[in-house]
RNA sequence: GGGCUCGUAGUGAAGUGGUUAUCACGCCUCCCUGUCACGGAGGAGAUCACCGGUUCAAAUCCGGCCGGGCCCGCCA
């Protein structure tokens, strides 16, 4: 009878068979111990010289040989039990041993403290996946999928798969293109998201849709961003005109993933809503980590007439002066402060002014420019105490928020303020619909053009386009954007106007979003939805800082699959079929 | 596209100008009947990523180049 390691303790006295890999071999000359590993755990095998054939084979065993071992399960004598492993109370006395397959010495070590580099792990991912941590990861991922599906199905959502071979979308990320063989010179594209399909499903009468959807984007990766493909819980609901309905529906899922699934603690039972403007002003980011404080403090009014030119000039030219109080920062060395200054400069700051509060006094190169009452106000408003440092940003409001927002994260890292057991969630709402593109200095979409502008046509036709707010919302988890959604624009007239604001005419919209705009003319219900980034959620909930750790076969940081050697060159004949004549 | 950083036996690390490049794990040979990261004795294994330069002398300093990682740009 073949059983698994997890069952072996219940089979004392039975003759059983275990199949698995050799985890370790301890050869005592006249007695050999083998730890055999299957996907459920480890069991100790004992091979004695009396079983000569098995013993001879056991002497040949090396790490990761695949074996089948049969014999009697027996309880170990008390002093031989190993409390450190779950099967440590028993062992299998082997009568019959079969080597199912041999293994060369491994190119990476799977056990012990020396972890191979990520590049080698990815090259030999099929070996890396044998590590218990990776096995657990794959199981956790599957469990998350099941929990998500159970949750959605229980709420009357229908999973619909949408095309993988889709069409290029003019907005957003760079597409992966697929040349058409049948239609020379034309291309399919892998979808960046099922956005348009799911909206068309709403028109198609699928009242509640969801999908664990593969999304494809050809953009440079990051530690928290996979190259190429990633997975979203994509969902959409008909007859929803208030985004709060989507937020309220999805919150219990995320909360239960945090608590029941990951065993982590929510910072607060209620998930706060912050407007985009509020989030930028208080945290300098649209994805703030709420596990720690250090909020940005507005000091423009208080320092408008100070003697420090950097401050007053920023305010005079329409900018802002804000501060961040870092508790205990007086312990920072001069060179550490310099490195934070470098970060601030990299984000666009001219420098990094600061006040060092110590011994009831203020120490700082800029203190002499400030009046005692100004120093007192700064101390009061920032809540600075002895041992704290208050850092300043003085520039345009955008730069100040960006700089201090980045520093806030850096200080949290430096002072280890990110409690890995706490999960802080927040909804960021009311994103600006339009923004000024830095490069072109022209008005452009701030986010996607599919969400409903709050105020509709009236707002779109108003004079202040930058104040138009999209009915759009992101969920943020510990400083990571894990969800983006919105109340969609289902009204053709409003849709044309949304593009019209940027100078695009009807023909432009019809050419690029023809199916959508066409469908909206035939009784499109109002609808809203969102999409959660599953990989990123899994990363944060499993305490990883690299998203590739939660994926079985990820591309590396250069977009290469070092195991399969993709991308790769293809046969000239293949290219010819696809009407591709030259490849540089 | 840009910035920072790393590259030393199969793996992980040490080595900031000077004998034969060090250690651990792994590998090979031998010994060992209660180990569980078994133990003991011995051994093999490195063009110090690559190319060039400085120097009496380079793993080490300089330049270039290739590759990895992180970040910026980018990611509706």
XYZ file of C-alpha atoms (C1' of nucleotides) in Angstrom:
660
model
C 0.000 0.000 0.000
C 1.494 3.312 -1.032
C 0.971 6.178 1.393
C 2.296 9.688 1.955
C 4.558 10.987 4.681
C 1.621 12.750 6.279
C -0.076 9.384 6.867
C 2.861 7.340 8.060
C 2.283 7.837 11.788
C -1.130 6.213 11.506
C 0.307 3.071 9.916
C 2.498 1.700 12.718
C 2.673 -2.067 12.278
C 1.663 -1.897 8.635
C 3.741 -2.774 5.624
C 3.662 0.247 3.345
C 5.423 1.917 0.461
C 6.741 5.477 0.376
C 7.801 7.169 -2.828
C 9.746 10.386 -2.992
C 13.087 12.126 -3.138
C 16.171 11.495 -1.019
C 16.426 14.507 1.235
C 19.513 13.281 3.063
C 21.502 10.126 3.574
C 23.260 9.249 6.797
C 25.500 6.256 6.168
C 26.828 4.692 9.375
C 28.654 1.951 7.587
C 26.610 -0.860 8.993
C 23.347 1.083 9.085
C 21.938 3.645 6.686
C 19.311 6.305 7.360
C 17.504 8.000 4.514
C 15.153 10.950 4.868
C 12.611 10.475 2.123
C 10.607 13.541 1.103
C 7.285 13.666 -0.678
C 4.977 16.627 -1.082
C 3.541 16.004 2.358
C 6.714 15.792 4.391
C 9.714 13.731 5.441
C 9.986 10.211 6.820
C 13.072 8.414 8.066
C 13.962 5.162 6.380
C 16.247 2.637 8.074
C 18.147 0.174 5.925
C 20.038 -2.618 7.647
C 22.659 -4.983 6.190
C 20.346 -7.978 6.682
C 18.332 -6.756 3.683
C 21.400 -7.024 1.501
C 19.867 -5.958 -1.791
C 18.250 -2.841 -0.349
C 21.397 -2.038 1.589
C 23.556 -2.176 -1.508
C 21.186 0.185 -3.294
C 21.007 2.519 -0.297
C 24.773 2.925 -0.412
C 24.396 4.380 -3.905
C 21.758 6.926 -2.981
C 22.527 10.613 -3.268
C 20.535 13.785 -2.721
C 17.359 14.011 -4.810
C 17.423 10.451 -6.107
C 13.843 9.310 -6.631
C 13.088 6.128 -4.735
C 10.377 3.759 -3.684
C 10.832 2.169 -0.267
C 8.698 -0.604 1.160
C 8.728 -2.129 4.597
C 7.301 -2.082 8.079
C 6.360 1.137 9.861
C 7.548 0.877 13.438
C 7.512 3.170 16.421
C 10.940 4.319 17.449
C 12.293 3.620 20.902
C 11.707 6.593 23.173
C 15.283 7.878 23.146
C 15.450 7.662 19.332
C 12.423 9.848 18.657
C 12.990 13.155 16.930
C 10.556 15.803 18.176
C 11.613 18.224 15.447
C 9.773 16.516 12.611
C 6.141 15.416 12.611
C 6.992 11.832 11.674
C 9.881 11.737 14.154
C 8.189 9.157 16.351
C 8.230 6.451 13.705
C 10.436 5.128 10.936
C 10.167 2.777 8.000
C 12.314 -0.340 8.218
C 13.021 -0.949 4.573
C 12.831 -4.433 3.082
C 12.640 -3.440 -0.532
C 14.227 -0.402 -2.152
C 13.873 0.697 -5.763
C 15.745 3.546 -7.409
C 13.143 5.091 -9.713
C 15.516 7.718 -11.030
C 18.937 9.090 -10.278
C 20.028 12.707 -9.931
C 23.235 14.435 -10.743
C 24.628 16.717 -8.040
C 22.338 19.735 -7.972
C 23.404 23.079 -9.423
C 21.705 24.827 -6.522
C 21.325 23.780 -2.925
C 17.726 23.235 -1.924
C 18.154 22.858 1.814
C 20.143 24.598 4.469
C 21.036 28.207 4.852
C 22.886 28.938 1.598
C 20.280 30.195 -0.860
C 21.267 30.381 -4.492
C 20.984 33.650 -6.373
C 17.596 34.439 -7.866
C 18.937 34.064 -11.376
C 20.073 30.498 -10.740
C 16.879 29.688 -8.880
C 14.878 30.847 -11.892
C 17.073 28.908 -14.307
C 16.460 25.768 -12.261
C 12.977 26.712 -11.101
C 11.866 23.079 -11.344
C 14.360 22.342 -8.582
C 13.693 25.516 -6.635
C 10.004 24.605 -6.507
C 10.896 21.465 -4.518
C 11.744 23.656 -1.539
C 9.016 23.502 1.105
C 8.613 27.267 1.041
C 7.824 27.222 -2.662
C 5.488 24.252 -2.254
C 3.672 26.208 0.428
C 3.531 29.251 -1.826
C 1.880 27.302 -4.631
C -0.648 25.846 -2.211
C -1.390 29.261 -0.715
C -1.906 30.683 -4.151
C -4.346 27.919 -5.027
C -6.136 28.447 -1.735
C -6.486 32.157 -2.453
C -7.968 31.372 -5.854
C -10.496 29.045 -4.250
C -11.449 31.576 -1.585
C -11.918 34.240 -4.223
C -14.060 31.992 -6.406
C -16.169 30.848 -3.461
C -16.702 34.451 -2.410
C -17.698 35.636 -5.858
C -19.920 32.666 -6.687
C -21.738 33.095 -3.384
C -22.599 36.614 -4.456
C -24.092 35.641 -7.787
C -21.064 36.514 -9.909
C -20.464 34.475 -13.058
C -16.933 33.758 -14.227
C -16.543 34.419 -17.908
C -13.265 33.930 -19.734
C -12.494 36.670 -22.221
C -10.117 36.450 -25.181
C -6.367 36.163 -24.673
C -5.833 36.878 -28.336
C -7.435 40.277 -28.420
C -6.805 43.668 -29.934
C -4.292 46.426 -29.416
C -5.568 49.152 -27.149
C -4.430 52.687 -27.901
C -4.451 53.816 -24.290
C -2.212 52.651 -21.527
C 0.645 50.214 -21.441
C 2.705 48.872 -24.306
C 0.993 45.911 -25.962
C 2.326 42.477 -26.756
C 1.509 42.190 -30.430
C 0.722 39.020 -32.373
C 1.134 39.242 -36.133
C -1.774 37.805 -38.088
C -0.916 35.056 -40.558
C -4.283 35.099 -42.305
C -4.492 38.857 -42.619
C -1.123 40.223 -43.668
C 0.019 43.389 -42.016
C -2.473 43.241 -39.154
C -1.992 42.328 -35.532
C -3.761 40.877 -32.573
C -2.645 41.908 -29.128
C -2.643 40.269 -25.718
C -5.055 42.186 -23.497
C -3.619 44.558 -20.903
C -6.836 43.841 -19.004
C -10.273 42.524 -19.958
C -11.601 46.066 -19.527
C -13.523 46.440 -22.750
C -14.734 42.841 -22.823
C -16.155 43.047 -19.339
C -17.976 46.265 -20.136
C -19.405 44.581 -23.213
C -20.517 41.712 -20.975
C -22.512 44.300 -19.011
C -24.202 45.342 -22.227
C -24.653 41.648 -22.907
C -26.764 41.245 -19.817
C -24.232 39.470 -17.597
C -25.243 41.375 -14.495
C -22.338 40.280 -12.335
C -19.110 39.159 -14.011
C -15.809 38.126 -12.582
C -12.681 36.448 -13.826
C -9.281 35.435 -12.527
C -7.864 37.101 -15.561
C -4.427 37.033 -17.118
C -3.258 40.514 -18.088
C -0.330 41.270 -20.364
C 1.790 44.410 -20.404
C 5.140 44.995 -22.054
C 6.517 47.462 -19.534
C 9.713 47.380 -17.497
C 9.312 45.303 -14.347
C 9.981 46.148 -10.717
C 10.244 44.195 -7.496
C 6.467 44.641 -7.124
C 5.637 44.416 -10.818
C 5.909 41.276 -12.927
C 7.160 41.430 -16.447
C 4.747 40.314 -19.127
C 1.837 38.641 -17.463
C 0.053 38.885 -14.147
C -3.318 37.965 -12.726
C -6.237 40.071 -11.618
C -9.496 39.375 -9.928
C -11.493 41.314 -12.486
C -15.125 42.073 -11.700
C -17.950 44.249 -12.934
C -21.544 44.845 -11.812
C -24.543 46.157 -13.723
C -26.930 48.818 -12.429
C -24.352 50.225 -10.072
C -24.010 53.990 -10.184
C -22.204 54.476 -6.895
C -18.693 53.131 -6.475
C -19.413 52.640 -2.795
C -21.445 49.596 -3.788
C -18.382 47.963 -5.369
C -16.190 48.931 -2.437
C -18.638 47.580 0.118
C -19.040 44.323 -1.776
C -15.326 43.582 -2.163
C -14.165 44.672 1.283
C -15.176 41.471 3.097
C -13.170 39.408 0.605
C -9.983 41.376 1.135
C -10.474 41.501 4.881
C -10.950 37.757 5.084
C -7.878 37.187 2.941
C -5.906 39.322 5.386
C -7.215 37.655 8.542
C -8.478 34.131 7.789
C -6.175 33.362 4.871
C -2.957 35.137 5.831
C -3.396 35.268 9.597
C -2.493 38.916 9.681
C -4.058 41.739 11.614
C -5.989 44.585 10.044
C -4.851 48.006 11.205
C -8.493 49.047 11.425
C -11.756 47.178 11.035
C -13.109 49.959 8.864
C -11.256 50.759 5.689
C -10.759 54.516 5.407
C -11.640 56.499 2.276
C -9.191 59.205 1.307
C -9.642 61.469 -1.646
C -6.723 61.629 -4.006
C -6.040 65.212 -2.972
C -6.182 64.347 0.702
C -3.846 61.399 0.221
C -1.333 63.494 -1.695
C -1.437 66.293 0.863
C -1.187 64.073 3.946
C 1.109 61.327 2.666
C 2.645 62.644 -0.537
C 1.447 59.561 -2.380
C -1.672 58.077 -3.936
C -0.714 54.747 -2.382
C 0.117 55.643 1.207
C 1.285 53.087 3.747
C -0.923 53.808 6.756
C 0.943 51.533 9.161
C 2.976 54.476 10.362
C 2.403 58.191 10.885
C 4.829 60.893 9.827
C 2.171 62.759 7.925
C 3.061 65.799 5.869
C 2.350 69.003 7.798
C 1.360 72.160 5.923
C 3.405 75.176 7.067
C 3.033 77.535 4.104
C 0.995 80.130 6.017
C 3.155 79.946 9.120
C 6.436 80.405 7.232
C 5.302 82.785 4.476
C 7.182 85.678 6.046
C 10.086 83.820 7.591
C 13.671 84.907 7.106
C 14.602 81.800 5.160
C 14.587 82.594 1.466
C 14.128 78.997 0.329
C 10.808 78.918 2.174
C 9.520 82.366 1.280
C 10.525 82.108 -2.374
C 8.699 78.810 -2.743
C 5.556 80.301 -1.244
C 5.805 83.564 -3.218
C 5.975 81.638 -6.483
C 2.826 79.734 -5.640
C 4.450 76.696 -4.084
C 4.279 75.270 -0.597
C 6.337 74.581 2.482
C 5.563 71.362 4.280
C 7.305 69.317 6.925
C 7.594 65.799 8.164
C 8.522 65.010 11.750
C 10.645 61.893 12.111
C 10.633 60.571 15.682
C 14.051 59.655 17.005
C 15.807 60.889 13.879
C 18.392 62.731 16.001
C 20.171 59.376 16.084
C 20.888 59.733 12.367
C 24.497 60.410 11.469
C 25.452 63.276 9.234
C 26.186 60.882 6.362
C 22.813 59.192 6.833
C 21.080 62.558 6.590
C 23.174 63.242 3.500
C 21.900 60.074 1.879
C 18.312 61.095 2.611
C 19.169 64.464 1.081
C 20.357 62.675 -2.044
C 17.026 60.878 -2.241
C 15.190 64.185 -1.882
C 17.281 65.688 -4.661
C 16.631 62.713 -6.894
C 12.917 63.381 -6.440
C 13.379 66.976 -7.525
C 14.130 68.856 -4.312
C 16.844 71.503 -4.243
C 18.039 70.255 -0.876
C 16.759 69.009 2.428
C 16.384 71.533 5.219
C 15.831 70.179 8.714
C 15.540 71.136 12.330
C 17.087 68.934 14.982
C 15.179 69.116 18.265
C 17.325 68.194 21.245
C 17.725 69.163 24.877
C 14.854 71.607 24.641
C 16.698 73.453 21.929
C 16.909 73.483 18.136
C 20.086 72.657 16.261
C 20.170 73.350 12.577
C 21.981 75.362 9.954
C 18.673 77.042 9.114
C 17.580 77.795 12.683
C 19.224 81.202 12.573
C 16.873 82.238 9.757
C 13.785 81.499 11.832
C 12.255 83.526 14.618
C 11.643 81.906 18.012
C 7.874 82.088 17.505
C 8.237 80.420 14.093
C 10.317 77.628 15.637
C 7.719 77.254 18.357
C 4.947 77.022 15.775
C 6.847 74.404 13.795
C 7.384 72.379 16.922
C 3.733 72.657 17.860
C 2.269 71.843 14.476
C 4.610 68.926 13.760
C 4.440 67.596 17.298
C 8.224 67.427 17.411
C 9.812 66.337 20.674
C 13.403 66.144 21.844
C 15.242 63.590 19.718
C 13.098 64.231 16.645
C 14.087 65.872 13.398
C 11.682 67.896 11.295
C 12.495 67.750 7.578
C 11.190 70.377 5.169
C 10.105 70.476 1.594
C 9.799 73.861 -0.116
C 8.991 73.930 -3.811
C 5.931 73.588 -6.001
C 3.197 71.748 -4.157
C 3.608 68.758 -6.468
C 7.346 68.471 -5.848
C 7.003 69.017 -2.096
C 4.443 66.231 -1.797
C 6.477 63.910 -3.988
C 9.723 64.527 -2.111
C 8.294 64.277 1.393
C 6.147 61.317 0.369
C 9.221 59.439 -0.789
C 11.191 60.424 2.325
C 8.318 59.246 4.504
C 8.698 55.756 3.029
C 12.487 55.855 3.297
C 12.346 56.898 6.951
C 9.856 54.122 7.659
C 12.254 51.635 6.102
C 15.224 53.009 7.997
C 13.484 53.021 11.366
C 11.720 49.703 10.653
C 8.229 51.078 11.113
C 6.597 48.585 8.741
C 5.093 45.926 10.984
C 4.865 42.817 8.769
C 1.978 41.429 10.798
C -0.229 44.463 10.249
C -2.151 45.114 7.065
C -3.358 48.673 6.514
C -6.005 49.069 3.834
C -7.365 52.266 2.353
C -9.541 53.333 -0.530
C -8.254 56.279 -2.515
C -11.177 57.930 -4.305
C -11.912 60.886 -6.564
C -8.914 60.788 -8.832
C -8.463 63.742 -11.175
C -9.815 62.972 -14.623
C -7.263 65.044 -16.481
C -3.769 66.262 -15.769
C -1.099 68.302 -17.499
C 1.399 65.996 -19.157
C 4.864 66.961 -17.887
C 6.541 66.294 -21.219
C 4.077 67.922 -23.588
C 2.544 70.454 -21.182
C -0.795 69.491 -22.694
C -3.950 68.214 -21.077
C -4.140 64.405 -20.981
C -6.002 61.626 -19.231
C -4.830 61.146 -15.677
C -6.137 57.595 -15.497
C -8.208 55.515 -17.876
C -10.815 57.261 -19.992
C -13.542 54.723 -19.237
C -14.645 55.978 -15.844
C -17.509 58.398 -15.341
C -16.578 62.008 -14.723
C -18.356 63.208 -11.619
C -20.771 65.936 -12.690
C -21.108 64.480 -16.191
C -21.492 66.772 -19.170
C -21.825 69.869 -17.020
C -18.432 69.296 -15.459
C -16.829 68.366 -18.785
C -18.070 71.554 -20.380
C -16.914 73.727 -17.479
C -13.816 75.863 -17.654
C -11.622 74.155 -15.071
C -10.852 70.802 -16.671
C -8.206 69.983 -14.054
C -10.769 70.028 -11.273
C -12.905 67.349 -12.925
C -12.936 64.250 -10.752
C -13.280 60.706 -12.034
C -15.553 58.316 -10.210
C -12.592 56.079 -9.752
C -11.101 54.316 -6.762
C -7.966 52.384 -5.850
C -7.429 50.124 -2.888
C -4.072 50.428 -1.189
C -2.492 47.729 0.976
C 0.565 48.685 3.036
C 1.712 51.146 0.404
C 0.959 48.970 -2.615
C -1.843 49.654 -5.069
C -3.765 46.375 -5.094
C -6.980 47.387 -6.813
C -8.223 49.884 -9.289
C -11.798 50.417 -10.318
C -14.447 52.849 -11.241
C -17.986 53.671 -12.110
C -17.884 53.376 -15.881
C -19.008 55.835 -18.426
C -21.855 54.026 -20.226
C -23.249 57.107 -21.966
C -22.078 57.649 -25.586
C -22.639 61.403 -25.419
C -20.535 61.730 -22.290
C -17.901 59.416 -23.774
C -17.508 61.581 -26.861
C -17.274 64.662 -24.634
C -14.581 63.059 -22.456
C -12.390 62.757 -25.525
C -13.641 66.026 -26.950
C -12.093 67.879 -24.022
C -8.699 66.702 -25.282
C -9.512 67.685 -28.830
C -10.346 64.241 -30.172
C -13.349 64.121 -32.493
C -16.061 61.514 -32.816
C -14.254 59.697 -35.572
C -11.215 59.195 -33.325
C -13.325 57.639 -30.611
C -15.271 55.508 -33.074
C -12.041 54.240 -34.623
C -10.476 53.193 -31.358
C -13.370 52.217 -29.157
C -15.897 51.392 -31.847
C -17.220 48.225 -30.248
C -17.683 49.899 -26.878
C -19.184 53.128 -28.076
C -21.367 51.191 -30.497
C -22.597 48.862 -27.787
C -23.418 51.755 -25.493
C -25.961 52.942 -28.036
C -28.093 49.851 -27.470
C -29.217 50.161 -23.913
C -26.020 49.810 -21.902
C -26.843 49.545 -18.219
C -24.913 51.713 -15.814
C -22.118 49.627 -14.386
C -19.103 49.713 -12.137
C -16.342 47.368 -11.141
C -12.719 46.945 -10.293
C -9.738 44.635 -10.581
C -7.518 43.371 -7.772
C -3.898 42.468 -8.463
C -3.665 38.938 -7.132
C 0.108 38.567 -7.345
C 0.724 41.759 -5.437
C -1.809 40.855 -2.759
C -0.186 37.443 -2.354
C 3.226 39.062 -2.150
C 2.218 41.354 0.691
C 0.150 38.757 2.536
C 2.994 36.224 2.446
C 5.522 38.816 3.587
C 7.533 38.779 0.378
C 9.185 41.896 -0.999
C 9.689 40.444 -4.473
C 6.602 39.572 -6.489
C 8.438 36.841 -8.393
C 8.457 34.824 -5.177
C 4.733 34.156 -5.489
C 4.787 32.983 -9.099
C 5.752 29.506 -10.280
C 7.597 30.517 -13.448
C 8.215 34.265 -13.554
C 10.321 36.162 -16.043
C 13.394 37.734 -14.465
C 13.936 41.445 -13.966
C 14.995 41.805 -17.574
C 11.890 40.148 -18.977
C 13.720 36.913 -19.732
C 12.663 33.384 -18.876
C 16.129 32.025 -18.108
C 14.752 28.499 -17.737
C 13.004 28.292 -21.114
C 15.282 30.823 -22.807
C 12.465 33.039 -23.970
C 12.322 35.274 -25.843
C 14.210 33.440 -28.595
C 14.817 33.608 -32.296
C 12.452 31.664 -34.547
C 12.742 30.002 -37.924
C 12.772 32.230 -40.972
C 9.900 30.156 -42.339
C 7.765 31.099 -39.352
C 8.442 34.763 -39.937
C 7.638 34.452 -43.601
C 4.275 32.906 -42.793
C 3.587 35.885 -40.589
C 4.611 38.284 -43.341
C 7.547 39.581 -41.334
C 10.357 40.167 -43.786
C 13.231 41.455 -41.717
C 14.410 41.176 -38.182
C 17.185 43.449 -36.969
C 16.813 55.260 -22.076
C 19.157 56.903 -17.126
C 21.148 56.196 -11.879
C 23.038 53.017 -7.940
C 24.994 48.280 -6.885
C 26.838 43.255 -7.336
C 29.805 39.437 -10.268
C 35.693 34.893 -6.468
C 35.514 26.359 -7.086
C 28.978 23.125 -8.355
C 26.402 26.568 -4.323
C 26.856 30.443 -0.627
C 30.383 33.572 1.319
C 35.698 35.804 3.105
C 39.606 38.196 0.938
C 41.068 46.730 -0.497
C 48.103 46.040 -4.104
C 52.718 41.424 -2.145
C 54.272 33.564 -0.833
C 50.640 28.188 -3.112
C 43.365 32.843 -3.140
C 40.412 31.221 2.544
C 35.917 28.990 4.755
C 31.192 26.296 4.836
C 27.927 23.152 2.097
C 28.100 19.924 -2.052
C 31.312 16.197 -4.905
C 35.050 11.717 -4.891
C 37.780 7.699 -1.847
C 38.124 5.187 2.776
C 36.295 4.149 8.038
C 31.909 3.915 11.125
C 25.095 -0.297 13.636
C 20.963 4.800 16.059
C 21.783 9.070 13.168
C 18.337 12.881 12.081
C 22.288 19.539 9.219
C 25.375 12.036 11.758
C 30.612 11.721 12.707
C 36.016 10.780 11.368
C 40.411 10.622 7.734
C 41.985 12.010 2.991
C 41.225 14.151 -2.015
C 39.606 16.723 -6.412
C 37.567 21.174 -7.888
C 38.867 28.607 -9.392
C 41.392 31.299 -16.616
C 38.699 35.740 -9.214
C 32.413 37.417 -15.495
C 35.058 39.271 -19.957
C 38.621 42.811 -22.575
C 42.278 46.393 -21.980
C 45.310 49.765 -18.871
C 48.376 51.456 -14.425
C 52.238 48.909 -11.452
C 58.249 45.390 -10.124
C 53.545 43.053 -8.631
C 46.149 43.345 -9.711
C 40.690 39.201 -7.338
C 41.979 44.100 -5.233
C 43.256 50.425 -8.571
C 41.505 52.745 -13.542
C 38.694 52.422 -18.345
C 35.499 49.581 -21.267
C 32.133 45.616 -21.921
C 28.620 41.559 -20.654
C 25.228 39.704 -17.063
C 22.150 39.991 -12.375
C 19.487 43.031 -8.673
C 17.169 47.662 -6.972
C 15.394 52.485 -8.360
C 13.823 56.641 -11.973
C 11.415 57.050 -16.608
C 7.355 53.787 -18.045
C 3.169 50.920 -15.865
C -4.937 53.811 -19.260
